[in-house]
PDB file of C-alpha atoms and ligand atoms in Angstrom:
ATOM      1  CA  UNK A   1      16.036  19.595 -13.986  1.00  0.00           C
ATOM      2  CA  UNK A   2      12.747  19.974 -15.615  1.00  0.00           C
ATOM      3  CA  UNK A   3       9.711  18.128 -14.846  1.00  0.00           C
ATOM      4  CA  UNK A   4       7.705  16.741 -17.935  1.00  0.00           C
ATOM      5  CA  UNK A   5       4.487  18.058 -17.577  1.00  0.00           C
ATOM      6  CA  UNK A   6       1.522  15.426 -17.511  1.00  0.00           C
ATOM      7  CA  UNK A   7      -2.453  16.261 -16.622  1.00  0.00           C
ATOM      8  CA  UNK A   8      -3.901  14.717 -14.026  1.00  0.00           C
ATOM      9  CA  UNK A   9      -5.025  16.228 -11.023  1.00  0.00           C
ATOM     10  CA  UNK A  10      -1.935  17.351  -9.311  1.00  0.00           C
ATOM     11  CA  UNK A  11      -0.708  21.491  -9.381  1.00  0.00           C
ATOM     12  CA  UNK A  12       2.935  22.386 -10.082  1.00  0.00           C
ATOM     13  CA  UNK A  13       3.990  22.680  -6.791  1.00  0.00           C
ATOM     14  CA  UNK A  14       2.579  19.112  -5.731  1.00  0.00           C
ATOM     15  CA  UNK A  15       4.492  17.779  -8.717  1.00  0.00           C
ATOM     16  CA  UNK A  16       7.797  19.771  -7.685  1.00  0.00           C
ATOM     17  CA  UNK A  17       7.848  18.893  -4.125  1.00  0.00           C
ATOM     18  CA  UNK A  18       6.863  15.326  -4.810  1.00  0.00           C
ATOM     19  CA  UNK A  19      10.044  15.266  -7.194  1.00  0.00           C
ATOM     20  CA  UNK A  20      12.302  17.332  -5.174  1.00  0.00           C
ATOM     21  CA  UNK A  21      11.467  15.355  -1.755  1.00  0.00           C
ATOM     22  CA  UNK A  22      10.147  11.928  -3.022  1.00  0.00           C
ATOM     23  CA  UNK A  23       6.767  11.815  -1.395  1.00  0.00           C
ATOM     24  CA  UNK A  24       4.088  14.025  -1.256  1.00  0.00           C
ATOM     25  CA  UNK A  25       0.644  13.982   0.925  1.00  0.00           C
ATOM     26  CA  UNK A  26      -2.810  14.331  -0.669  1.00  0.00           C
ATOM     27  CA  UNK A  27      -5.083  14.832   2.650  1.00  0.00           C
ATOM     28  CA  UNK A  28      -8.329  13.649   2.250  1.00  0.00           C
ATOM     29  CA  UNK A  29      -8.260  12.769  -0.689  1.00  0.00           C
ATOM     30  CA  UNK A  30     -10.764   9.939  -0.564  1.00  0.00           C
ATOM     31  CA  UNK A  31     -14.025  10.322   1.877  1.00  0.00           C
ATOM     32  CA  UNK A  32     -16.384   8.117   3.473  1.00  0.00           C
ATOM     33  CA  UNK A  33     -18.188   6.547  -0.073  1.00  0.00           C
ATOM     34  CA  UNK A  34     -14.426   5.983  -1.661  1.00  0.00           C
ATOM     35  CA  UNK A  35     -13.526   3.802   0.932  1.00  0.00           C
ATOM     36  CA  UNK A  36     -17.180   1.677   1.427  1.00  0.00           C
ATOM     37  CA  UNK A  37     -16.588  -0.799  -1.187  1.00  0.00           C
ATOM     38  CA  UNK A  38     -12.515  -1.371   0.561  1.00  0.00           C
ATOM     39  CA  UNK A  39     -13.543  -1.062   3.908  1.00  0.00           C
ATOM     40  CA  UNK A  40     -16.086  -4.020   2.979  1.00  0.00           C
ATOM     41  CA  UNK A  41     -13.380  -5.930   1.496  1.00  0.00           C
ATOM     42  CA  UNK A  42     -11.591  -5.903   4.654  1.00  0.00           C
ATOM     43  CA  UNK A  43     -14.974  -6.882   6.965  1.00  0.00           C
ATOM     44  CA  UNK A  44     -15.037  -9.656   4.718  1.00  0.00           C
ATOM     45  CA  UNK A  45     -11.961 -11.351   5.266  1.00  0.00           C
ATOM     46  CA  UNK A  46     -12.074 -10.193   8.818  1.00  0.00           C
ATOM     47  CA  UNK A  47     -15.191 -12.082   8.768  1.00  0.00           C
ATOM     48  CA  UNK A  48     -13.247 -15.338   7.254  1.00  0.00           C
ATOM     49  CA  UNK A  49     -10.882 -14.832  10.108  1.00  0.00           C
ATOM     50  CA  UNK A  50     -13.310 -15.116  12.645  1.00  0.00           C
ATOM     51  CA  UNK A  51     -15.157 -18.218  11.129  1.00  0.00           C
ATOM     52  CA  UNK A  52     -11.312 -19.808  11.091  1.00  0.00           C
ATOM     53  CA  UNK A  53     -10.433 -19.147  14.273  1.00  0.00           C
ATOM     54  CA  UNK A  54     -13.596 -19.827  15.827  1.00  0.00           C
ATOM     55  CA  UNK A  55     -13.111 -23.673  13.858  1.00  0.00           C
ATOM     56  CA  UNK A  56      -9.978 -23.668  15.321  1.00  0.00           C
ATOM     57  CA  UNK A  57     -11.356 -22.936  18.656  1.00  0.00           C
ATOM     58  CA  UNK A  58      -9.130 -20.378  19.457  1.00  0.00           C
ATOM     59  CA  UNK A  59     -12.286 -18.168  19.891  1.00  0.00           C
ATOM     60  CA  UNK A  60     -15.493 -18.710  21.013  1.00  0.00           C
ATOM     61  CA  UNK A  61     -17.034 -14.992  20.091  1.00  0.00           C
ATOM     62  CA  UNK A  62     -17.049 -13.916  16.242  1.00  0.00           C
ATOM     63  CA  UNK A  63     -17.142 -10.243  17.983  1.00  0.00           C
ATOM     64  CA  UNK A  64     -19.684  -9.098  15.063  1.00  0.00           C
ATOM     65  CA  UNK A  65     -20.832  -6.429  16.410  1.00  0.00           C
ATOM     66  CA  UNK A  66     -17.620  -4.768  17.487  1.00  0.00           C
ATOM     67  CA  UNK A  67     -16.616  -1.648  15.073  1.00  0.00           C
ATOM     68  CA  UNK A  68     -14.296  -1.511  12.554  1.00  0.00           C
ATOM     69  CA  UNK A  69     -11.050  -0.155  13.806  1.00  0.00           C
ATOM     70  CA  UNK A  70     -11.381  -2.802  17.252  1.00  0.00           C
ATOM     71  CA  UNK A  71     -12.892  -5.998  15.626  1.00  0.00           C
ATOM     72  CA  UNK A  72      -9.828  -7.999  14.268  1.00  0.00           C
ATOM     73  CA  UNK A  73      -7.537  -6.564  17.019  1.00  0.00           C
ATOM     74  CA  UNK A  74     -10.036  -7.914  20.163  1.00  0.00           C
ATOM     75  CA  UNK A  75     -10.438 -11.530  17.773  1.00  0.00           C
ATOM     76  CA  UNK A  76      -6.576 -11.684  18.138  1.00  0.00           C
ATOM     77  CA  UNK A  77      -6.374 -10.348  21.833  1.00  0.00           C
ATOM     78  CA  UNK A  78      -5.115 -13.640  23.747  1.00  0.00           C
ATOM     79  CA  UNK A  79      -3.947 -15.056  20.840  1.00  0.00           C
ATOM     80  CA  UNK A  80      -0.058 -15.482  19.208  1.00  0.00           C
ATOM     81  CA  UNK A  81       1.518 -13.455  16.398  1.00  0.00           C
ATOM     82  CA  UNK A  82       1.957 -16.943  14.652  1.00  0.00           C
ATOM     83  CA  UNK A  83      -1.671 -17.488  15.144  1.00  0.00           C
ATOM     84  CA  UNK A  84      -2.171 -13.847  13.540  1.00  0.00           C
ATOM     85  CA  UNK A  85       0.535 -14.698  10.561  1.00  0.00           C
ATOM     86  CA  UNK A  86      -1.208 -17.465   9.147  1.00  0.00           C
ATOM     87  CA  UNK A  87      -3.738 -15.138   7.865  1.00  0.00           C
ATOM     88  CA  UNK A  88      -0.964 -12.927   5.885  1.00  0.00           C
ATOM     89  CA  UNK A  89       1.037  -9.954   7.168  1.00  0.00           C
ATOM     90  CA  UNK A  90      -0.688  -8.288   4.812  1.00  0.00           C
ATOM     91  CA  UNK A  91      -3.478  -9.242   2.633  1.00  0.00           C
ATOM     92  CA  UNK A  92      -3.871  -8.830  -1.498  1.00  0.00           C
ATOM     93  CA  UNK A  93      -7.246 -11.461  -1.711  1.00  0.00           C
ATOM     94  CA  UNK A  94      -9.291 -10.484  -5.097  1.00  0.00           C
ATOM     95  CA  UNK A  95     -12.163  -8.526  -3.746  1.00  0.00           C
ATOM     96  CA  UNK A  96     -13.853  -6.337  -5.660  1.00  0.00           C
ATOM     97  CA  UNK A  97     -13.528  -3.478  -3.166  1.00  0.00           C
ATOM     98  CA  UNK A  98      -9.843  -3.592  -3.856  1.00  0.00           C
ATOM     99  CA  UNK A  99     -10.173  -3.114  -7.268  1.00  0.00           C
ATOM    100  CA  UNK A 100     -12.910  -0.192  -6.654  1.00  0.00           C
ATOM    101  CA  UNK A 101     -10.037   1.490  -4.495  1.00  0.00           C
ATOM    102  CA  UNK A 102      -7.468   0.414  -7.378  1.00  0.00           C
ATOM    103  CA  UNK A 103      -9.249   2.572 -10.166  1.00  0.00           C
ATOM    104  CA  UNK A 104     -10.832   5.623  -8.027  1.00  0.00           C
ATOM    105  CA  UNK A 105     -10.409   8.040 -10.407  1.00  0.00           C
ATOM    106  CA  UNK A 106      -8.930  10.072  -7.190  1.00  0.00           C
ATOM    107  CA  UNK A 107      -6.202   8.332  -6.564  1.00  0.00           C
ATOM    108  CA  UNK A 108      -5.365   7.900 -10.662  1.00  0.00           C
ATOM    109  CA  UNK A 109      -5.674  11.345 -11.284  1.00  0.00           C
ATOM    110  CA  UNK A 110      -2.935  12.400  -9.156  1.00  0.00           C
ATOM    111  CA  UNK A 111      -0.819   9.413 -10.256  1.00  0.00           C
ATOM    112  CA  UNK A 112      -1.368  10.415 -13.949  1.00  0.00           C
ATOM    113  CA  UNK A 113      -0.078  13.870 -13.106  1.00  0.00           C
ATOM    114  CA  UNK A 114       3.104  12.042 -12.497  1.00  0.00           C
ATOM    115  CA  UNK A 115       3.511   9.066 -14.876  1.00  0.00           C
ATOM    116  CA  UNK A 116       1.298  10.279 -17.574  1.00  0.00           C
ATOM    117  CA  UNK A 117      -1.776   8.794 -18.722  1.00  0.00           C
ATOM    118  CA  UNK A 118      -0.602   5.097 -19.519  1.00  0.00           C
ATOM    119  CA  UNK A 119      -0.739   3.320 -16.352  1.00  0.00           C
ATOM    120  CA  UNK A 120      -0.327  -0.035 -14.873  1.00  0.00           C
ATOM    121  CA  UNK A 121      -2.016  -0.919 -11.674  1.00  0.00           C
ATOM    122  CA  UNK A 122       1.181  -3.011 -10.302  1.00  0.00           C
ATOM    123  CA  UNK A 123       0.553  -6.572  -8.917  1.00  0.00           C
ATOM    124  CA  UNK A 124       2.461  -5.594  -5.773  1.00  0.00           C
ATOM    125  CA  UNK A 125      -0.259  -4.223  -3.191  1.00  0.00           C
ATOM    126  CA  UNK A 126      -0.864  -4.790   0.319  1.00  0.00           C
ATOM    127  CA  UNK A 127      -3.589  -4.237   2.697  1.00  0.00           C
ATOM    128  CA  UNK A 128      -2.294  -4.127   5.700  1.00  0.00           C
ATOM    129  CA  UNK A 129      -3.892  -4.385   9.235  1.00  0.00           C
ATOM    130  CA  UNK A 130      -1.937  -3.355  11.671  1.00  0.00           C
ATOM    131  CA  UNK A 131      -2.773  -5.379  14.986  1.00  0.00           C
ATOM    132  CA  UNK A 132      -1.459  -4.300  18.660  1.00  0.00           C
ATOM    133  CA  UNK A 133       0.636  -6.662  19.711  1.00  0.00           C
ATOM    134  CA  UNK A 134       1.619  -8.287  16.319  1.00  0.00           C
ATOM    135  CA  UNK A 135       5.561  -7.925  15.749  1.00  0.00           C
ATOM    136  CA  UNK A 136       5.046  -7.947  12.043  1.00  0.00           C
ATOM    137  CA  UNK A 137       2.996  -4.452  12.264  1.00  0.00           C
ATOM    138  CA  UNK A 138       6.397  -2.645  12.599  1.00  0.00           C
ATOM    139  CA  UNK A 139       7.936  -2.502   9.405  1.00  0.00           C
ATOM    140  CA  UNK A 140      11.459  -1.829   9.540  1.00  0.00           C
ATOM    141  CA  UNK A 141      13.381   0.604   7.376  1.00  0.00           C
ATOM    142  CA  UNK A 142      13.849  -0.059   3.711  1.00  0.00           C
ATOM    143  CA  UNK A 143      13.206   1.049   0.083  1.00  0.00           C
ATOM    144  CA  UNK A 144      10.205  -0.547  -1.929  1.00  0.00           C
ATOM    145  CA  UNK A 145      12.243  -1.620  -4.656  1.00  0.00           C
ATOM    146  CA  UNK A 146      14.264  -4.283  -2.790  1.00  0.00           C
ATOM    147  CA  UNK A 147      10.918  -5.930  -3.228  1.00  0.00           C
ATOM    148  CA  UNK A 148      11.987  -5.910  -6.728  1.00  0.00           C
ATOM    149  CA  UNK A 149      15.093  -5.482  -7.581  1.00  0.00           C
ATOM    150  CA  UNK A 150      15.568  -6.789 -10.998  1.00  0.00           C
ATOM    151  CA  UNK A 151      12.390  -5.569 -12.365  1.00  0.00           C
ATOM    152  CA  UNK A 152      12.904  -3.122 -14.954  1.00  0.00           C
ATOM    153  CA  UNK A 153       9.975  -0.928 -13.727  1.00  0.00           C
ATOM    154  CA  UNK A 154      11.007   2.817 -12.780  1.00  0.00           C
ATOM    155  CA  UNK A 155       8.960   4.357 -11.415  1.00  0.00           C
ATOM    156  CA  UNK A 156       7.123   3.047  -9.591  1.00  0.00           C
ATOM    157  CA  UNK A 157       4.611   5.040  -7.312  1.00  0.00           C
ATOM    158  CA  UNK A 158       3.414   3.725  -4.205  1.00  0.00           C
ATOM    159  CA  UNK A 159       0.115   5.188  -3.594  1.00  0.00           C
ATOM    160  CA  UNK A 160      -0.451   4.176   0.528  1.00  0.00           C
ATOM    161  CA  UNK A 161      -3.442   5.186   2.210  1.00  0.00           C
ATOM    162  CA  UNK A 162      -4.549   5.393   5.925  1.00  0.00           C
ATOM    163  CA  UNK A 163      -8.352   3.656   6.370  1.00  0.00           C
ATOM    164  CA  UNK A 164      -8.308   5.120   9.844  1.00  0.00           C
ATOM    165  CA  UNK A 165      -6.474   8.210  11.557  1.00  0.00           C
ATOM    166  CA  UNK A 166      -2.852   6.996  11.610  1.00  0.00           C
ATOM    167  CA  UNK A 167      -1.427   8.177  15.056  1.00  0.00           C
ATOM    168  CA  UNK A 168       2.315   8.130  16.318  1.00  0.00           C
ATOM    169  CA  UNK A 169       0.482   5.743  18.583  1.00  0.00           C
ATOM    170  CA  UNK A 170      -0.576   3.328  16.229  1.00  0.00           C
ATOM    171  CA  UNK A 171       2.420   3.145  14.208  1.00  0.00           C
ATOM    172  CA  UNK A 172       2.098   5.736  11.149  1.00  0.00           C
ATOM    173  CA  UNK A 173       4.420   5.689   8.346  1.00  0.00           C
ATOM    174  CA  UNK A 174       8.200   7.501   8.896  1.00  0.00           C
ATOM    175  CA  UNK A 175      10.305   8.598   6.087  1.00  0.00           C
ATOM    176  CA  UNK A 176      13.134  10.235   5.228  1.00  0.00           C
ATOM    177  CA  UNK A 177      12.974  12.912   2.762  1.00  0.00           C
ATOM    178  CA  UNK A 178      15.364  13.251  -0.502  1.00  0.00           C
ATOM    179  CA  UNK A 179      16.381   9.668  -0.226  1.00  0.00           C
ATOM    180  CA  UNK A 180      14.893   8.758  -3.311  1.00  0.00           C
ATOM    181  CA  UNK A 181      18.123   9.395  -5.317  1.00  0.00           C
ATOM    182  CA  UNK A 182      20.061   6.700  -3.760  1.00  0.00           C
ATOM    183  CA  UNK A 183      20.990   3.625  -5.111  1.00  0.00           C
ATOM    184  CA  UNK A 184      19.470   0.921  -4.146  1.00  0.00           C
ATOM    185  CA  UNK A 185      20.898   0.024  -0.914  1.00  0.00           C
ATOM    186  CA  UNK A 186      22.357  -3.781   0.018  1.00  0.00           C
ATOM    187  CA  UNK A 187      18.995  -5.075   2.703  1.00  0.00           C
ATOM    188  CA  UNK A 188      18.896  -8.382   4.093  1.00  0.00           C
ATOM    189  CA  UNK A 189      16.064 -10.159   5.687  1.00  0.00           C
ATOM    190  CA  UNK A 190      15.013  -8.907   9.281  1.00  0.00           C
ATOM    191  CA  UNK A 191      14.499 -12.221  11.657  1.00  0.00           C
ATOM    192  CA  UNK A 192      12.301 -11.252  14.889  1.00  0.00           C
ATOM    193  CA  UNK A 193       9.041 -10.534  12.986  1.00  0.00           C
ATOM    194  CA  UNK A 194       8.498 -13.764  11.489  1.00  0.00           C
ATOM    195  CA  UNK A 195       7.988 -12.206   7.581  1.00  0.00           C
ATOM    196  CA  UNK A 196      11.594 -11.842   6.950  1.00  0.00           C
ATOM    197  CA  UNK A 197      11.308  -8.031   5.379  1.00  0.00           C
ATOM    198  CA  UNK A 198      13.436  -6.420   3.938  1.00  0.00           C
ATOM    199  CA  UNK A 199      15.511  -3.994   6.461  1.00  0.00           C
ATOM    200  CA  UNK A 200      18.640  -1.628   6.115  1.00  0.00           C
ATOM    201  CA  UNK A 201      20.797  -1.461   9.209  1.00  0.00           C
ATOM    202  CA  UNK A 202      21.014   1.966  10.892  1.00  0.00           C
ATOM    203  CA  UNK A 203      24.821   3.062   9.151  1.00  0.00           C
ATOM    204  CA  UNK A 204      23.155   2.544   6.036  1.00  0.00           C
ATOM    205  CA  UNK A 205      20.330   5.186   6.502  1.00  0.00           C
ATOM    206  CA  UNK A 206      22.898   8.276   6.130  1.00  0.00           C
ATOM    207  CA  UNK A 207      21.931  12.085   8.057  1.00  0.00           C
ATOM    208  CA  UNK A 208      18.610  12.996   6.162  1.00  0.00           C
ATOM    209  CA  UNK A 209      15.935  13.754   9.374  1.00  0.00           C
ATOM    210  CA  UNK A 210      13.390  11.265   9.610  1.00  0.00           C
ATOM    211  CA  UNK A 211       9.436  12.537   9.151  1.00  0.00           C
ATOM    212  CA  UNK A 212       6.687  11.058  11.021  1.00  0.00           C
ATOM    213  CA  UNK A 213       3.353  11.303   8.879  1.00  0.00           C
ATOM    214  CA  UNK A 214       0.296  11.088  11.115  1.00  0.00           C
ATOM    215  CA  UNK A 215      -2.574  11.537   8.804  1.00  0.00           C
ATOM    216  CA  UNK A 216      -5.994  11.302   8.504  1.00  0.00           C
ATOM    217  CA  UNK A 217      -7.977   8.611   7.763  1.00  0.00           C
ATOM    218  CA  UNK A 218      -8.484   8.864   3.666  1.00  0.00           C
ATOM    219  CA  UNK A 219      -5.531  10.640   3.437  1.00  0.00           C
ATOM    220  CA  UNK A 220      -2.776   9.395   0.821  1.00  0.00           C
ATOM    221  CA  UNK A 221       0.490   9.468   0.844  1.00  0.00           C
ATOM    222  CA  UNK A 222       2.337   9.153  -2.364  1.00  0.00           C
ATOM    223  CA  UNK A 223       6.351   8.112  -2.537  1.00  0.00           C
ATOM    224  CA  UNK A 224       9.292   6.728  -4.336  1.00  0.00           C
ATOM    225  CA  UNK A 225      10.420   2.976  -4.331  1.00  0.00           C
ATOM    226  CA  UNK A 226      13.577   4.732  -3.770  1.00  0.00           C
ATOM    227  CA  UNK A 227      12.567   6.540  -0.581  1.00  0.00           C
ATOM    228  CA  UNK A 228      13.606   5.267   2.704  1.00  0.00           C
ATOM    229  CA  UNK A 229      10.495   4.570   5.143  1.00  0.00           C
ATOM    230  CA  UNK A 230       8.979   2.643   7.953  1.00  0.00           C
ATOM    231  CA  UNK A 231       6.483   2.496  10.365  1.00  0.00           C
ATOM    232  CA  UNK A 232       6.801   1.848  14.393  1.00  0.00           C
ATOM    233  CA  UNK A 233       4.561  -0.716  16.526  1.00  0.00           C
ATOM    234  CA  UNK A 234       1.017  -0.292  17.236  1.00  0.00           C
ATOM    235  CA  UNK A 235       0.806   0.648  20.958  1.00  0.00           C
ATOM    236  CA  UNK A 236      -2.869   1.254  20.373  1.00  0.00           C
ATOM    237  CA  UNK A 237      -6.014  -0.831  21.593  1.00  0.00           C
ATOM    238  CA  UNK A 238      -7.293  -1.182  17.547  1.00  0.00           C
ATOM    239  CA  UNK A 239      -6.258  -2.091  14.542  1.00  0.00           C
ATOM    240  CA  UNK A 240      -4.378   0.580  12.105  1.00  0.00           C
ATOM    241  CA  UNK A 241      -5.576  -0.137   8.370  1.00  0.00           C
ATOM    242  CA  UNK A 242      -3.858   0.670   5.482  1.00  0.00           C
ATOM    243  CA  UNK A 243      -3.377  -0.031   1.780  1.00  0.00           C
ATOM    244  CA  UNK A 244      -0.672   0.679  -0.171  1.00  0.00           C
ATOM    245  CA  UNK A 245      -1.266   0.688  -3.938  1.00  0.00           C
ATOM    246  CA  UNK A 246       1.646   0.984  -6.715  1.00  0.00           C
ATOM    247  CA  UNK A 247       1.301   2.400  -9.990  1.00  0.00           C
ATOM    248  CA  UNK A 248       3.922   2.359 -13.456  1.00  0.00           C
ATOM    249  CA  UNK A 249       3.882   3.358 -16.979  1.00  0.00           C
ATOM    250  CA  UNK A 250       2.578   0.690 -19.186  1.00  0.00           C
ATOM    251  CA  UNK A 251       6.064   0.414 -20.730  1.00  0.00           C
ATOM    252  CA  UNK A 252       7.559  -1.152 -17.570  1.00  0.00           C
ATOM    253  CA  UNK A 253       8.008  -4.852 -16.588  1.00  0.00           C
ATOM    254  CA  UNK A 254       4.553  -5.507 -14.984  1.00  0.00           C
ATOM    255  CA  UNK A 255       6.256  -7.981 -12.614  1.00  0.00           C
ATOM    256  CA  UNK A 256       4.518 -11.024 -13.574  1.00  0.00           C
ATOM    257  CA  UNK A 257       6.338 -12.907 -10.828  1.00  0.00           C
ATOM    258  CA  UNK A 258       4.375 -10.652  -8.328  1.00  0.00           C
ATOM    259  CA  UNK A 259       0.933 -11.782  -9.635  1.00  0.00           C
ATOM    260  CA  UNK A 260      -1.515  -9.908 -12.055  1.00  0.00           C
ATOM    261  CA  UNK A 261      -1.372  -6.099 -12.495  1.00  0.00           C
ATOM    262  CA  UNK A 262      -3.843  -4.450 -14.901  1.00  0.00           C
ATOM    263  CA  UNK A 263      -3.915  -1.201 -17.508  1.00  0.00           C
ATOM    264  CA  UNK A 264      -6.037   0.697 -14.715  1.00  0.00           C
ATOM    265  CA  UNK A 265      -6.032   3.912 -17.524  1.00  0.00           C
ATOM    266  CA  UNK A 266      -4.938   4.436 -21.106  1.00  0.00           C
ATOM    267  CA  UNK A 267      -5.933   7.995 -22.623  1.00  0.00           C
ATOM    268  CA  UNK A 268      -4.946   6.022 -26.441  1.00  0.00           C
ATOM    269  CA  UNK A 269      -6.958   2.614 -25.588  1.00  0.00           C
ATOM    270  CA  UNK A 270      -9.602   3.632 -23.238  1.00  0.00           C
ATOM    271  CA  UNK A 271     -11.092   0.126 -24.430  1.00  0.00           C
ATOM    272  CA  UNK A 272      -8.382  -1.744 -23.170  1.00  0.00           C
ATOM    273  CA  UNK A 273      -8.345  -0.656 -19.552  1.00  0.00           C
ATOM    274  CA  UNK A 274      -9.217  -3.701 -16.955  1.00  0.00           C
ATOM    275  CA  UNK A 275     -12.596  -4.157 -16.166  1.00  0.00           C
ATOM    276  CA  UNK A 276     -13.897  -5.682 -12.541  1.00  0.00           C
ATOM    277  CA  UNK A 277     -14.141  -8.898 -14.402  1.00  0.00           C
ATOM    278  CA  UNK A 278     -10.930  -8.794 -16.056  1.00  0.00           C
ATOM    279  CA  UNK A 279      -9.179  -8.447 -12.933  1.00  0.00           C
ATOM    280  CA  UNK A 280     -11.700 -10.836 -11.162  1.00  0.00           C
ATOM    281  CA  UNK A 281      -9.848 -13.641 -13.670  1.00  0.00           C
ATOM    282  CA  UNK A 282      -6.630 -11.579 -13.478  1.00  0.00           C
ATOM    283  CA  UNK A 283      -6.625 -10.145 -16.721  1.00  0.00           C
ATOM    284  CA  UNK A 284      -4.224  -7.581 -17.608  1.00  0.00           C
ATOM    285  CA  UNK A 285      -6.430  -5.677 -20.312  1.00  0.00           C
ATOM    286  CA  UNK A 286      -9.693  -5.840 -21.303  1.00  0.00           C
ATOM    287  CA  UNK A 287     -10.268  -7.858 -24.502  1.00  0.00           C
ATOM    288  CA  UNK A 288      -6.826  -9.729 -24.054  1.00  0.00           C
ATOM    289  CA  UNK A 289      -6.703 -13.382 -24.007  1.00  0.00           C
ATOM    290  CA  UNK A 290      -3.118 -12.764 -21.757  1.00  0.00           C
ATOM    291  CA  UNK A 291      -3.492 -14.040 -18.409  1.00  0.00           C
ATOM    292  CA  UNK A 292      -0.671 -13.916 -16.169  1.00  0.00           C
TER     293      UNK A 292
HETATM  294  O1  AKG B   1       2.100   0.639   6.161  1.00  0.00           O
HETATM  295  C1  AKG B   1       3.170   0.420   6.726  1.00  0.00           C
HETATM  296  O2  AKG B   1       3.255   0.312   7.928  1.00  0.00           O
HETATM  297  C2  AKG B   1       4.413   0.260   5.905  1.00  0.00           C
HETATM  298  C3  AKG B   1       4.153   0.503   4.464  1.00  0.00           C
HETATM  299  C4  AKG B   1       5.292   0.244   3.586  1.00  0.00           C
HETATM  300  O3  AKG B   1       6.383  -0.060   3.986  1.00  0.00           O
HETATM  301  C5  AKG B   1       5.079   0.354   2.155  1.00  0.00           C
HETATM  302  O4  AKG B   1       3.969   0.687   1.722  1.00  0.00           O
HETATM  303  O5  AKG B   1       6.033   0.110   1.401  1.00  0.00           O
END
């Protein structure tokens, strides 16, 4: 079958192997001054964390000083997964860094080269520490769209990206490769994390090999809401950080049931796409009186 051909930043052959095996990795693509304004975003609320727990008295040391990847691990070393959960599995607070992240031009480039260049940042995104120790890190296998599965949104590109070096150690993200033709499989609610995801059981995940994808830190990998994937515990002594952003063409259900998505890039209304602000009061567009 064809592919349409879009611009963006991708070449042909990223474009045909993301089509032909559902996923494709950009490494590197963002360095050290893409991910500032994020990585603050997540210091911040790791900073709320500590000022909660030390309230609670479950701590008695903020750890400020402690780096990045060990920080929110050590505040939770001691403590319970529940004590962990009430913070979020995963964490979609309205930060500014997030939306930074959201629009790098990077990341929307290579999205355009896929969707064309209407896009819809989708509600649906998770930042997602990944604490030793924490059941909920593991995420067990299952497509994206039984997230959504009567949203008439296809496709949807899930844009996830590693803020450290994701290890087989600390749980990196597995896949299986071609999958993104099936239908959308019947999941059910896992019970021993405490999140209820969604999970396939093993007869349902058919012969395709599984891929492990350790990657850099500022790599992305995009994929499919088709494609099977997972990721495995974090047997590490810090904290694997992720975020995995989503992406459709404006013409698509934007999910309002998820929260507020926003027009992240329109080459016909440049005017319209979301400012800071916008999404700050969750505005779709810019100059829309819509809120969601
Ligand atoms: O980051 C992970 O561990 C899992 C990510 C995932 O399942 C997703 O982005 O849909």
């Amino acid at each position: 079958m064809a592919i349409r051909s879009f611009g963006g930043s991708l070449t042909e052959k990223q474009r045909e192997f993301y089509h032909n095996e559902g996923y494709l990795i950009l490494e590197d693509l963002l360095n050290e001054e893409d991910m500032m304004a994020p990585k603050e975003a997540m210091q911040t609320k790791v900073q709320w964390i500590a000022d909660a727990l030390a309230s609670a008295g479950l701590i008695t040391d903020k750890l400020e000083h402690r780096p990045f990847p060990y920080r929110l691990a050590e505040l939770f070393q001691g403590l319970t997964s529940e004590d962990f959960l009430q913070f979020g599995r995963s964490w979609r607070d309205r930060l500014p860094g997030y939306y930074h992240l959201m629009s790098n031009p990077k990341i929307v480039d290579a999205v355009e080269s896929l969707i064309g260049g209407e896009i819809f940042s989708n509600p649906v995104y998770n930042v997602r520490p990944k604490v030793p120790g924490v059941a909920a890190g593991a995420v067990p296998w299952h497509q994206d769209k039984s997230y959504w599965p009567d949203a008439n949104a296809n496709p949807v590109i899930t844009v996830w990206l590693s803020f450290i070096d994701a290890t087989l150690e600390n749980g990196c993200l597995h896949l299986k490769p071609k999958t993104q033709h099936s239908k959308v499989l019947d999941w059910h609610h896992e019970k021993h994390t405490g999140t209820g995801y969604t999970a396939l059981h093993d007869h349902q995940l058919g012969r395709q090999k599984t891929v492990a994808l350790p990657v850099r830190a500022g790599t992305a990998i995009l994929f499919n809401d088709r494609l099977l994937h997972m990721s495995t515990p974090n047997l590490s002594d810090h904290v694997r950080w992720s975020v995995d952003l989503r992406y459709q063409p404006t013409d698509q259900d934007p999910m309002p049931q998820h929260g507020a998505g926003f027009l992240v890039r329109s080459r016909e209304f440049p005017d319209r796409v979301a400012t800071l602000e916008d999404w700050m009061a969750s505005k779709p567009e810019h100059g829309s009186t819509a809120s969601v």
